[in-house]
Amino acid sequence: MYLYRFEVDLVDQTVPVIIAARDDDHAFRLVEDELEKHFLKMPREMDIILHEKKRLGTGTGFVLEGEAVFS
Amino acid sequence: MAYIKHWAQEEKLNETEKQKLEMDGLEILKLIPRYAEEGFDSIPKEHWPMFKWAGLYLQKPKEDGYFMMRVNIPSGLLRNDQVVTLAHIARDYGRGVFDITTRQAVQFHWLRIEDIPDIYDRLERVGLSAVGACGDITRTIMGNPLAGIDPHELIDTGSIVEEVYQFFQRNEDFSNLPRKYKMSISSNVHNAAHAEINCVAFTPAVKELDGKETVGFHLKVGGGLSARPYLAQQLDVFITPERVKEVAIAVTTLFRDYGYRVKRTRARLKFLVADWGPETFKEKLVELTGPLPSRGEDRLEDWNAGYFYGVHPQKQPGLSYVGLNVPVGRLDAEEVLELARISTEYGNGEIRTCNSQNLIIPNVPDGKVETMLQEKLFRRIQVEPPHFIGYSVSCTGIEYCNLALVETKERMRVIAEYLDEEVSIDVPVRIHMVGCPNSCGQRQIADIGLQGIKMKSREKKGLVEAFEIYVGGTLQEGGRFNEKLKGKIEAPFLAPVLREFLLHFKENKQPGENFQDFYNRVGRDSLQQVLDGILVDVLPSAAS
């Protein structure tokens, strides 16, 4: 298993998304699942960008810094 | 053990630290012969991480049981029998793949546990070792690949590096450090060993001691790239050559005993140096070494980024060294054997590895140089390479690495060759490609850094590989890491985007101006505007 760090570029904002998944394809699918749960209306125009993955274990995590968090 | 592991009592040790207290990394060496006999399936999963101390990583997928092995090459110096041995290992066990790393080491792939004892025997017979090439330990020591033949070194550091390396090799007092630990020792005035990105670095200096000008070293500590890069800071000390080993041991002792073991992400020496500051670090250091003279006169002049292309006179009159380009650091075993033959026929059989993933053939009598350059091998392994393939660096990428998001090595080679056909320019531009935010390809110090991402875009249904661009990295004058430009470039468009970007550089630079000076003159915002314009022109999605 891996822990993935994504950024989702929407028309008006960038949203960081963190996902645990077994592989890259699975992770991308789970991002969309999470977005569907999060947004009342699923954004139509978006880019889902995978920036980083780490082996998943106790203590694995990411720091989300800068534009992606505060924009 | 000769020392007390006071940290063993710490309550919040991370899991790796707990494991290392149960089993020291070097103990894996005793188990390897049994595992080799019984096969990969006999290795308990909890022992997999310990193989790093033996210089071995499991390739992806780990369950398939193939290893990557890294072999230490201190200072990059290789005798002929060592070169031949390495080539034979690649040929016999590693599917012919022979990679030179950005720490002057050599890497093999596709090794099976059954092969390791024989590989170890072969290495040992010629005085080489993979032990400590990975793991929480002193890694191979980076040095001046021209040590001993360099007109631009204050002192020959070959024997100093060897002495320090041998002290730490298989030394159980220092086999459990908080994290990986990288050292460089060089007296080359062009900073050939990348002082600022090592945990500890000895750099050339002079000082008047007892009325006599003495050649020695300054000390930088706390550098490193990884996901959080830091530049090393200089301490106010001067170190004579005979005290280098003592100081290296003292710094390593401080790291071992005071380095952080609660979180692996804050375990590198750079975090301790950042917290203590250079003054406190110096105080702690001299508690171990006794008094050290204060700083002398720094002799680092500039930074050559580890490149030595062309034919150059050595210190020794009548002899030359020849700097060669190995495209993105990858050779095959037959090429290495051919290099061994050529270096024997024309030189003294040695070759030397560079942290730019390249090679040097030293000790060629001046009268033999021209004939040597006619060798067929030098059509690919070039002496005066074009400016893009000659200055391209790449990490291993998704081909072998579990954490890479994209393919890098072959892609970088193809793009660099394309740029050489399309853009003729009077200065080199250093381009480094990496497949993730870690730093195996040292993206942060490149003129242009390319970092791989994976993308599902609004226009395309499937996943696509893409890149982000960073500009302006250097180790000149203490160093500066490159900065990201906005914009994501799908992999198929990376080459044409770079072409336009570099043509802009070419058309707007002053004669002889390199990318760093250009970047300093025009600034990041200007380059961002240029990239924005290129993306509109080149990317179909941006244009639509």
Coordinates of C-alpha atoms in Angstrom, one line a residue:
Chain A
M1 CA 0.0 0.0 0.0
Y2 CA 1.0 3.6 -0.7
L3 CA 0.0 7.0 0.6
Y4 CA -0.6 9.4 -2.3
R5 CA -0.5 13.2 -2.4
F6 CA -2.6 14.7 -5.1
E7 CA -3.6 18.2 -6.1
V8 CA -6.9 18.7 -7.9
D9 CA -7.0 21.8 -10.0
L10 CA -10.5 23.2 -10.3
V11 CA -11.6 26.2 -12.2
D12 CA -11.3 28.5 -9.2
Q13 CA -9.1 26.7 -6.7
T14 CA -6.6 23.9 -6.1
V15 CA -7.5 21.2 -3.6
P16 CA -5.0 18.9 -1.9
V17 CA -6.2 15.3 -1.6
I18 CA -4.5 12.5 0.3
I19 CA -5.3 8.9 -0.6
A20 CA -4.1 5.4 0.6
A21 CA -4.3 2.9 -2.2
R22 CA -2.6 -0.2 -3.6
D23 CA -1.5 1.3 -6.9
D24 CA -1.6 4.5 -9.0
D25 CA -4.8 3.6 -11.0
H26 CA -6.6 2.7 -7.8
A27 CA -5.5 5.9 -6.2
F28 CA -6.8 8.1 -9.0
R29 CA -10.2 6.3 -8.8
L30 CA -10.3 6.9 -5.1
V31 CA -9.6 10.6 -5.6
E32 CA -12.7 10.9 -7.7
D33 CA -14.7 9.0 -5.0
E34 CA -13.5 11.4 -2.3
L35 CA -14.4 14.4 -4.5
E36 CA -17.9 13.0 -5.1
K37 CA -18.3 12.7 -1.4
H38 CA -16.9 16.1 -0.7
F39 CA -18.7 18.3 -3.2
L40 CA -22.5 18.6 -3.3
K41 CA -22.1 19.0 -7.1
M42 CA -19.2 17.2 -8.7
P43 CA -16.9 19.8 -10.4
R44 CA -17.0 19.2 -14.2
E45 CA -13.7 20.7 -15.1
M46 CA -10.7 19.4 -13.2
D47 CA -7.2 18.1 -13.5
I48 CA -6.2 15.5 -10.9
I49 CA -2.4 15.6 -10.4
L50 CA -0.4 13.0 -8.5
H51 CA 2.8 14.6 -7.0
E52 CA 4.1 12.1 -4.6
K53 CA 3.6 8.6 -3.1
K54 CA 5.2 7.0 0.0
R55 CA 5.0 3.5 1.3
L56 CA 2.2 3.4 3.8
G57 CA 3.1 2.5 7.3
T58 CA 2.8 3.9 10.8
G59 CA 3.8 7.5 10.7
T60 CA 3.6 8.0 6.9
G61 CA 2.2 11.4 6.1
F62 CA 2.6 14.6 4.0
V63 CA 2.9 18.3 4.9
L64 CA 0.7 20.4 2.7
E65 CA 2.2 23.8 2.3
G66 CA 1.6 26.9 0.2
E67 CA -0.6 27.7 -2.7
A68 CA -2.5 24.4 -2.7
V69 CA -3.6 24.8 0.8
F70 CA -4.3 28.5 1.1
S71 CA -5.6 29.4 -2.4
Chain B
M1 CA 30.1 -2.2 21.7
A2 CA 32.5 0.5 22.8
Y3 CA 29.9 3.1 23.4
I4 CA 26.6 3.5 25.3
K5 CA 23.5 3.8 23.2
H6 CA 21.9 6.4 25.5
W7 CA 19.1 6.9 23.0
A8 CA 17.9 3.3 23.6
Q9 CA 16.1 4.6 26.6
E10 CA 14.2 7.2 24.7
E11 CA 10.4 6.7 24.9
K12 CA 9.4 7.8 21.5
L13 CA 11.9 6.1 19.2
N14 CA 10.5 5.5 15.7
E15 CA 9.9 1.9 14.6
T16 CA 13.0 1.7 12.5
E17 CA 15.1 2.7 15.5
K18 CA 13.4 0.0 17.6
Q19 CA 14.2 -2.6 14.9
K20 CA 17.8 -1.4 14.7
L21 CA 18.2 -1.9 18.5
E22 CA 17.0 -5.5 18.1
M23 CA 19.3 -6.2 15.1
D24 CA 22.1 -4.0 13.9
G25 CA 22.1 -3.4 10.2
L26 CA 25.5 -5.1 9.7
E27 CA 24.2 -8.3 11.2
I28 CA 22.4 -9.0 7.9
L29 CA 25.9 -9.8 6.4
K30 CA 26.0 -12.9 8.6
L31 CA 22.6 -14.1 7.4
I32 CA 23.1 -13.5 3.6
P33 CA 25.0 -16.8 3.0
R34 CA 22.1 -18.8 4.5
Y35 CA 19.5 -16.9 2.7
A36 CA 21.5 -17.4 -0.5
E37 CA 21.4 -21.1 0.0
E38 CA 17.7 -21.3 1.0
G39 CA 16.4 -18.8 -1.5
F40 CA 14.5 -15.5 -1.5
D41 CA 11.4 -17.0 0.1
S42 CA 13.4 -17.9 3.2
I43 CA 14.0 -14.2 4.0
P44 CA 11.6 -12.9 6.6
K45 CA 9.9 -9.7 5.5
E46 CA 11.1 -7.9 8.6
H47 CA 14.7 -8.4 7.4
W48 CA 14.1 -6.8 4.0
P49 CA 15.0 -3.3 5.2
M50 CA 18.2 -4.5 6.8
F51 CA 19.6 -5.5 3.4
K52 CA 20.3 -1.8 2.8
W53 CA 23.3 -2.1 5.1
A54 CA 24.6 -4.7 2.7
G55 CA 24.2 -2.2 -0.2
L56 CA 21.1 -3.9 -1.4
Y57 CA 17.6 -2.7 -2.1
L58 CA 14.7 -4.8 -3.4
Q59 CA 13.5 -3.7 -6.8
K60 CA 9.9 -3.4 -7.5
P61 CA 7.8 -5.4 -7.2
K62 CA 9.6 -6.5 -4.1
E63 CA 8.0 -9.9 -4.0
D64 CA 9.8 -10.9 -7.2
G65 CA 13.1 -11.0 -5.3
Y66 CA 15.4 -8.9 -7.5
F67 CA 17.9 -6.6 -5.9
M68 CA 19.6 -3.4 -6.8
M69 CA 23.2 -3.3 -5.5
R70 CA 25.2 -0.2 -5.0
V71 CA 29.0 -0.5 -4.8
N72 CA 31.0 2.2 -3.0
I73 CA 33.6 3.9 -5.0
P74 CA 35.4 6.3 -2.6
S75 CA 36.4 9.4 -4.5
G76 CA 35.4 7.6 -7.7
L77 CA 38.9 6.0 -8.1
L78 CA 38.9 2.6 -9.7
R79 CA 41.9 0.4 -10.6
N80 CA 41.7 -1.7 -13.8
D81 CA 41.0 -5.0 -12.0
Q82 CA 38.2 -3.3 -10.1
V83 CA 36.7 -2.0 -13.4
V84 CA 36.8 -5.4 -14.9
T85 CA 35.3 -7.1 -11.9
L86 CA 32.4 -4.6 -11.9
A87 CA 31.8 -5.2 -15.6
H88 CA 31.8 -8.9 -15.1
I89 CA 29.3 -8.6 -12.2
A90 CA 27.0 -6.6 -14.5
R91 CA 27.4 -9.1 -17.3
D92 CA 27.1 -12.3 -15.3
Y93 CA 24.3 -11.3 -12.9
G94 CA 22.9 -7.8 -13.7
R95 CA 21.6 -8.2 -17.3
G96 CA 24.5 -6.0 -18.4
V97 CA 23.2 -2.8 -16.8
F98 CA 25.9 -0.6 -15.3
D99 CA 24.8 2.7 -13.8
I100 CA 27.0 5.5 -12.4
T101 CA 25.3 7.4 -9.6
T102 CA 25.4 11.0 -8.5
R103 CA 27.7 10.0 -5.6
Q104 CA 30.3 8.3 -7.9
A105 CA 29.0 4.9 -6.9
V106 CA 28.1 2.1 -9.3
Q107 CA 24.7 0.4 -9.3
F108 CA 23.6 -3.0 -10.6
H109 CA 20.1 -4.3 -11.1
W110 CA 18.4 -7.7 -11.4
L111 CA 20.6 -9.5 -8.8
R112 CA 19.2 -12.6 -7.0
I113 CA 20.0 -13.5 -3.4
E114 CA 21.6 -16.7 -4.7
D115 CA 24.2 -14.5 -6.5
I116 CA 25.1 -12.2 -3.7
P117 CA 27.9 -14.4 -2.0
D118 CA 29.8 -14.7 -5.3
I119 CA 29.3 -11.0 -6.0
Y120 CA 30.6 -10.2 -2.6
D121 CA 33.6 -12.5 -3.0
R122 CA 34.4 -10.9 -6.4
L123 CA 34.2 -7.4 -4.9
E124 CA 36.3 -8.3 -1.9
R125 CA 39.1 -9.9 -4.0
V126 CA 39.7 -6.5 -5.6
G127 CA 39.2 -4.4 -2.5
L128 CA 35.7 -3.1 -3.3
S129 CA 32.5 -3.3 -1.1
A130 CA 28.8 -2.7 -1.2
V131 CA 28.6 -2.7 2.6
G132 CA 27.2 0.6 3.8
A133 CA 26.4 1.9 0.3
C134 CA 22.8 2.2 1.6
G135 CA 21.3 2.3 5.1
D136 CA 21.7 4.5 8.2
I137 CA 25.4 4.6 8.0
T138 CA 28.3 6.5 6.5
R139 CA 27.8 6.1 2.7
T140 CA 30.5 6.1 0.1
I141 CA 32.6 9.2 0.5
M142 CA 32.4 11.6 -2.4
G143 CA 35.7 13.1 -3.5
N144 CA 37.6 14.8 -6.2
P145 CA 37.7 12.3 -9.1
L146 CA 41.0 14.0 -10.1
A147 CA 42.7 13.4 -6.7
G148 CA 46.4 13.1 -7.2
I149 CA 46.5 14.3 -10.8
D150 CA 44.6 17.6 -10.5
P151 CA 46.4 20.8 -11.2
H152 CA 43.5 22.5 -9.4
E153 CA 43.7 20.7 -6.0
L154 CA 45.6 22.0 -3.0
I155 CA 46.4 18.5 -1.8
D156 CA 45.9 14.9 -3.0
T157 CA 42.9 13.7 -1.1
G158 CA 42.8 10.2 -2.5
S159 CA 44.6 8.6 0.5
I160 CA 42.6 10.8 3.0
V161 CA 39.3 9.6 1.6
E162 CA 40.5 6.0 1.6
E163 CA 41.6 6.2 5.2
V164 CA 38.3 7.8 6.4
Y165 CA 36.3 5.3 4.3
Q166 CA 38.1 2.3 5.7
F167 CA 37.6 3.5 9.2
F168 CA 33.9 3.6 8.8
Q169 CA 33.6 0.5 6.6
R170 CA 31.9 -2.3 8.7
N171 CA 32.6 -0.3 11.9
E172 CA 30.0 -1.5 14.4
D173 CA 30.5 1.7 16.5
F174 CA 29.0 3.7 13.6
S175 CA 26.6 1.3 11.9
N176 CA 23.6 2.6 13.7
L177 CA 23.3 6.3 12.8
P178 CA 19.9 8.0 12.9
R179 CA 19.7 8.2 9.2
K180 CA 21.8 8.1 6.0
Y181 CA 25.0 10.1 6.3
K182 CA 26.9 11.6 3.4
M183 CA 30.4 12.9 3.5
S184 CA 32.6 14.6 0.9
I185 CA 36.3 15.3 1.0
S186 CA 37.9 17.3 -1.8
S187 CA 40.7 19.8 -2.3
N188 CA 39.6 20.8 -5.8
V189 CA 39.1 24.5 -5.9
H190 CA 36.1 24.1 -8.3
N191 CA 34.0 22.3 -5.6
A192 CA 34.0 19.0 -7.6
A193 CA 32.5 17.1 -4.7
H194 CA 29.3 19.3 -4.2
A195 CA 30.2 20.4 -0.6
E196 CA 26.9 22.2 0.1
I197 CA 24.7 19.1 -0.4
N198 CA 26.6 16.7 1.8
C199 CA 25.9 16.1 5.6
V200 CA 29.6 16.9 6.2
A201 CA 32.1 18.3 3.7
F202 CA 35.8 19.1 3.8
T203 CA 36.7 21.9 1.4
P204 CA 40.1 23.4 0.4
A205 CA 41.5 26.1 2.5
V206 CA 44.9 27.6 3.7
K207 CA 45.9 29.2 7.0
E208 CA 49.1 30.5 8.5
L209 CA 50.0 28.2 11.4
D210 CA 53.2 28.8 13.3
G211 CA 54.3 31.3 10.8
K212 CA 53.9 28.9 7.9
E213 CA 51.2 28.8 5.2
T214 CA 49.5 25.4 5.7
V215 CA 47.2 23.7 3.3
G216 CA 44.1 22.1 4.9
F217 CA 40.3 22.1 4.9
H218 CA 37.3 24.1 6.0
L219 CA 34.3 22.2 7.3
K220 CA 30.7 22.5 6.1
V221 CA 27.9 20.6 7.9
G222 CA 24.2 20.1 7.6
G223 CA 23.7 20.0 3.9
G224 CA 21.4 17.5 2.0
L225 CA 18.7 17.4 -0.6
S226 CA 15.9 14.8 -0.2
A227 CA 12.4 16.2 0.0
R228 CA 13.5 19.1 2.2
P229 CA 16.8 20.4 0.9
Y230 CA 19.3 22.4 3.0
L231 CA 22.7 23.9 2.1
A232 CA 25.5 23.1 4.5
Q233 CA 26.9 25.8 6.7
Q234 CA 30.6 26.5 7.3
L235 CA 32.0 26.1 10.9
D236 CA 34.7 28.4 12.1
V237 CA 37.5 25.8 12.1
F238 CA 40.6 25.0 10.0
I239 CA 41.6 21.3 9.8
T240 CA 45.0 20.1 8.8
P241 CA 45.1 17.0 6.6
E242 CA 46.3 14.7 9.3
R243 CA 43.3 15.7 11.5
V244 CA 40.6 15.0 8.8
K245 CA 39.9 11.5 10.0
E246 CA 39.7 12.6 13.7
V247 CA 37.2 15.4 12.8
A248 CA 35.2 13.1 10.6
I249 CA 34.8 10.7 13.5
A250 CA 33.9 13.5 15.8
V251 CA 31.2 14.9 13.6
T252 CA 29.8 11.4 13.0
T253 CA 29.9 10.8 16.8
L254 CA 27.8 13.9 17.3
F255 CA 25.3 12.7 14.8
R256 CA 25.2 9.3 16.2
D257 CA 24.7 10.4 19.8
Y258 CA 22.7 13.6 19.4
G259 CA 21.0 13.1 16.1
Y260 CA 17.2 12.8 16.2
R261 CA 15.7 9.3 16.4
V262 CA 12.1 10.1 17.1
K263 CA 11.0 10.9 13.6
R264 CA 12.9 9.6 10.6
T265 CA 11.8 12.6 8.6
R266 CA 13.8 14.8 11.0
A267 CA 16.7 12.4 11.5
R268 CA 19.3 13.7 9.0
L269 CA 22.3 15.7 10.4
K270 CA 20.9 18.9 8.7
F271 CA 18.1 19.1 11.3
L272 CA 20.5 18.9 14.2
V273 CA 22.8 21.6 12.6
A274 CA 19.7 23.8 12.0
D275 CA 18.7 23.5 15.6
W276 CA 22.1 23.9 17.2
G277 CA 23.5 26.5 14.7
P278 CA 27.1 26.5 13.5
E279 CA 28.5 28.0 16.8
T280 CA 27.0 25.4 19.1
F281 CA 27.9 22.7 16.7
K282 CA 31.5 23.9 16.7
E283 CA 31.5 23.9 20.5
K284 CA 30.3 20.3 20.7
L285 CA 32.8 19.3 18.0
V286 CA 35.9 20.7 19.8
E287 CA 34.7 19.0 23.0
L288 CA 35.6 15.8 21.1
T289 CA 38.6 16.9 19.1
G290 CA 40.2 19.4 21.4
P291 CA 41.0 22.9 20.1
L292 CA 40.9 23.4 16.3
P293 CA 42.4 26.6 14.7
S294 CA 39.8 29.1 13.6
R295 CA 38.9 29.4 9.9
G296 CA 41.6 30.3 7.4
E297 CA 41.4 31.5 3.8
D298 CA 38.8 29.7 1.8
R299 CA 40.1 28.4 -1.5
L300 CA 36.9 27.3 -3.2
E301 CA 36.7 29.5 -6.3
D302 CA 33.6 28.3 -8.1
W303 CA 31.6 25.2 -8.9
N304 CA 32.3 23.0 -11.9
A305 CA 29.2 20.8 -11.2
G306 CA 31.4 17.7 -11.5
Y307 CA 32.1 18.0 -15.2
F308 CA 35.6 17.4 -16.7
Y309 CA 35.0 16.9 -20.4
G310 CA 37.9 17.0 -22.9
V311 CA 41.6 16.4 -22.7
H312 CA 43.5 18.2 -19.9
P313 CA 47.0 18.2 -18.6
Q314 CA 47.6 16.5 -15.3
K315 CA 49.8 17.7 -12.5
Q316 CA 52.3 15.3 -13.8
P317 CA 54.0 16.7 -16.9
G318 CA 53.5 14.6 -20.1
L319 CA 50.3 13.0 -18.8
S320 CA 46.7 13.9 -19.6
Y321 CA 43.3 13.0 -18.3
V322 CA 40.3 12.6 -20.6
G323 CA 36.8 13.4 -19.4
L324 CA 34.0 11.4 -21.0
N325 CA 30.3 11.7 -21.2
V326 CA 28.2 8.7 -20.3
P327 CA 24.6 9.6 -21.4
V328 CA 22.5 9.7 -18.2
G329 CA 25.1 7.6 -16.5
R330 CA 24.2 4.3 -18.0
L331 CA 26.6 1.9 -19.7
D332 CA 26.4 -1.8 -20.6
A333 CA 28.9 -4.4 -19.4
E334 CA 30.6 -4.7 -22.8
E335 CA 31.2 -1.0 -22.9
V336 CA 32.8 -1.1 -19.5
L337 CA 35.1 -3.9 -20.5
E338 CA 36.0 -1.9 -23.6
L339 CA 36.7 1.1 -21.4
A340 CA 38.9 -1.1 -19.3
R341 CA 40.8 -2.2 -22.4
I342 CA 41.2 1.3 -23.7
S343 CA 42.4 2.6 -20.3
T344 CA 45.0 -0.1 -20.1
E345 CA 46.2 0.3 -23.7
Y346 CA 46.5 4.1 -23.5
G347 CA 46.7 4.9 -19.8
N348 CA 47.5 2.9 -16.6
G349 CA 44.2 1.0 -16.6
E350 CA 42.4 3.3 -14.1
I351 CA 39.1 4.9 -14.6
R352 CA 37.3 7.4 -12.4
T353 CA 33.7 8.0 -11.8
C354 CA 32.2 11.5 -11.4
N355 CA 29.1 12.7 -9.5
S356 CA 27.8 14.0 -12.9
Q357 CA 27.3 10.3 -13.8
N358 CA 30.4 10.5 -16.1
L359 CA 33.9 9.0 -16.4
I360 CA 37.5 10.0 -16.6
I361 CA 40.4 8.1 -18.0
P362 CA 43.5 9.3 -16.3
N363 CA 47.3 9.0 -16.9
V364 CA 47.3 9.0 -20.7
P365 CA 50.7 10.0 -22.1
D366 CA 50.2 13.1 -24.2
G367 CA 51.6 11.3 -27.3
K368 CA 48.9 8.6 -27.1
V369 CA 45.9 10.9 -26.6
E370 CA 45.1 11.5 -30.3
T371 CA 45.2 7.8 -31.2
M372 CA 43.1 6.9 -28.2
L373 CA 40.4 9.4 -29.2
Q374 CA 40.0 7.5 -32.5
E375 CA 38.5 4.5 -30.6
K376 CA 35.1 3.5 -31.8
L377 CA 33.6 3.6 -28.3
F378 CA 34.1 7.3 -28.1
R379 CA 31.4 7.8 -30.8
R380 CA 28.8 7.2 -28.0
I381 CA 30.9 7.9 -24.9
Q382 CA 32.0 11.3 -26.1
V383 CA 34.9 13.4 -25.1
E384 CA 33.4 16.7 -26.2
P385 CA 29.6 15.9 -26.0
P386 CA 26.9 18.2 -27.2
H387 CA 25.7 20.6 -24.6
F388 CA 22.4 18.9 -23.7
I389 CA 23.2 15.2 -23.6
G390 CA 26.5 16.2 -22.0
Y391 CA 24.8 18.0 -19.1
S392 CA 21.8 15.8 -18.5
V393 CA 21.3 13.9 -15.3
S394 CA 18.5 11.5 -14.4
C395 CA 17.4 9.4 -11.5
T396 CA 16.6 5.7 -12.0
G397 CA 12.9 6.4 -12.6
I398 CA 10.0 4.1 -12.7
E399 CA 12.0 1.4 -14.4
Y400 CA 13.4 0.3 -11.1
C401 CA 12.2 2.6 -8.4
N402 CA 9.2 2.0 -6.2
L403 CA 8.5 5.7 -5.6
A404 CA 9.0 7.2 -9.0
L405 CA 5.8 8.3 -10.8
V406 CA 7.2 8.5 -14.3
E407 CA 9.9 7.1 -16.6
T408 CA 13.0 9.3 -16.5
K409 CA 16.3 7.8 -17.7
E410 CA 15.6 6.9 -21.3
R411 CA 13.2 9.9 -21.6
M412 CA 15.9 12.3 -20.5
R413 CA 18.4 10.8 -23.0
V414 CA 16.0 11.1 -25.9
I415 CA 15.0 14.6 -25.1
A416 CA 18.6 15.7 -24.6
E417 CA 19.5 14.3 -28.0
Y418 CA 16.5 16.1 -29.6
L419 CA 17.6 19.4 -28.0
D420 CA 21.1 18.9 -29.3
E421 CA 19.7 18.6 -32.8
E422 CA 17.3 21.6 -32.4
V423 CA 19.2 24.1 -30.3
S424 CA 22.7 25.1 -30.9
I425 CA 24.0 27.1 -28.0
D426 CA 27.4 28.4 -26.8
V427 CA 27.1 27.3 -23.1
P428 CA 26.0 24.1 -21.4
V429 CA 22.6 24.0 -19.7
R430 CA 22.4 21.5 -16.9
I431 CA 19.1 19.7 -17.0
H432 CA 18.2 17.1 -14.3
M433 CA 15.1 14.9 -14.5
V434 CA 13.5 13.2 -11.5
G435 CA 10.6 10.9 -11.2
C436 CA 9.4 12.0 -7.7
P437 CA 10.0 14.8 -5.1
N438 CA 13.0 13.0 -3.6
S439 CA 16.5 13.9 -4.9
C440 CA 18.2 11.0 -6.5
G441 CA 18.6 13.0 -9.6
Q442 CA 19.5 16.2 -7.6
R443 CA 16.8 18.2 -9.3
Q444 CA 17.3 21.1 -6.9
I445 CA 20.7 22.1 -8.1
A446 CA 20.0 22.0 -11.9
D447 CA 19.8 25.0 -14.2
I448 CA 16.5 23.4 -15.3
G449 CA 14.9 20.8 -13.1
L450 CA 12.2 18.5 -14.5
Q451 CA 10.0 16.8 -11.9
G452 CA 7.7 14.0 -12.9
I453 CA 4.0 14.0 -12.0
K454 CA 1.0 11.9 -13.1
M455 CA -2.1 13.6 -14.3
K456 CA -5.7 12.9 -15.2
S457 CA -6.7 16.0 -17.1
R458 CA -10.1 17.5 -18.0
E459 CA -9.4 16.8 -21.6
K460 CA -8.2 13.2 -21.4
K461 CA -9.7 10.2 -19.9
G462 CA -6.6 8.1 -19.1
L463 CA -3.7 8.9 -16.9
V464 CA -0.8 10.8 -18.5
E465 CA 2.8 11.4 -17.3
A466 CA 3.7 15.1 -17.1
F467 CA 6.4 17.3 -15.7
E468 CA 6.9 20.5 -13.8
I469 CA 9.8 22.8 -14.5
Y470 CA 12.1 24.4 -11.9
V471 CA 14.8 27.0 -12.8
G472 CA 17.9 28.5 -11.4
G473 CA 19.6 25.9 -9.2
T474 CA 23.3 26.1 -8.5
L475 CA 26.0 25.5 -5.9
Q476 CA 27.9 28.6 -7.0
E477 CA 28.7 30.9 -4.1
G478 CA 27.3 28.8 -1.4
G479 CA 24.4 27.5 -3.5
R480 CA 20.7 28.2 -4.3
F481 CA 18.0 25.7 -5.0
N482 CA 15.9 26.1 -8.1
E483 CA 12.4 27.5 -8.1
K484 CA 9.2 26.1 -9.6
L485 CA 7.5 27.7 -12.6
K486 CA 3.8 27.3 -12.9
G487 CA 2.5 25.0 -15.5
K488 CA 2.3 21.3 -16.1
I489 CA 3.6 19.8 -19.3
E490 CA 2.4 16.4 -20.6
A491 CA 5.4 14.2 -21.3
P492 CA 4.9 14.1 -25.1
F493 CA 5.1 17.9 -25.2
L494 CA 8.1 18.3 -22.9
A495 CA 10.7 18.2 -25.7
P496 CA 9.1 21.0 -27.8
V497 CA 8.4 23.1 -24.8
L498 CA 12.0 22.8 -23.7
R499 CA 13.1 23.6 -27.2
E500 CA 11.2 26.9 -27.2
F501 CA 12.3 27.7 -23.7
L502 CA 15.9 27.2 -24.6
L503 CA 15.6 29.0 -27.9
H504 CA 14.3 32.0 -25.8
F505 CA 17.4 31.7 -23.6
K506 CA 19.7 31.5 -26.7
E507 CA 18.1 34.5 -28.4
N508 CA 18.0 36.7 -25.3
K509 CA 21.3 35.8 -23.5
Q510 CA 24.5 37.8 -23.9
P511 CA 27.5 36.1 -25.5
G512 CA 29.0 33.6 -23.1
E513 CA 26.3 34.2 -20.5
N514 CA 25.4 31.0 -18.8
F515 CA 21.9 30.0 -17.6
Q516 CA 22.6 31.0 -14.0
D517 CA 23.7 34.5 -14.9
F518 CA 20.8 34.9 -17.3
Y519 CA 18.4 33.7 -14.6
N520 CA 19.9 36.2 -12.2
R521 CA 19.6 39.0 -14.8
V522 CA 16.0 38.4 -16.0
G523 CA 14.4 36.8 -12.9
R524 CA 11.9 34.1 -12.4
D525 CA 8.8 36.2 -13.3
S526 CA 10.2 36.9 -16.7
L527 CA 10.9 33.2 -17.3
Q528 CA 7.3 32.4 -16.1
Q529 CA 5.9 34.7 -18.7
V530 CA 8.0 33.1 -21.4
L531 CA 6.9 29.6 -20.3
D532 CA 3.2 30.8 -20.2
G533 CA 3.5 31.9 -23.8
I534 CA 5.2 28.7 -24.9
L535 CA 2.5 26.6 -23.3
V536 CA -0.2 28.5 -25.2
D537 CA 1.7 27.9 -28.4
V538 CA 2.8 24.3 -27.9
L539 CA 0.2 22.6 -25.8
P540 CA -3.0 21.7 -27.8
S541 CA -5.1 22.0 -24.6
A542 CA -3.9 25.4 -23.8
A543 CA -4.4 26.6 -27.3
S544 CA -8.0 25.3 -27.6

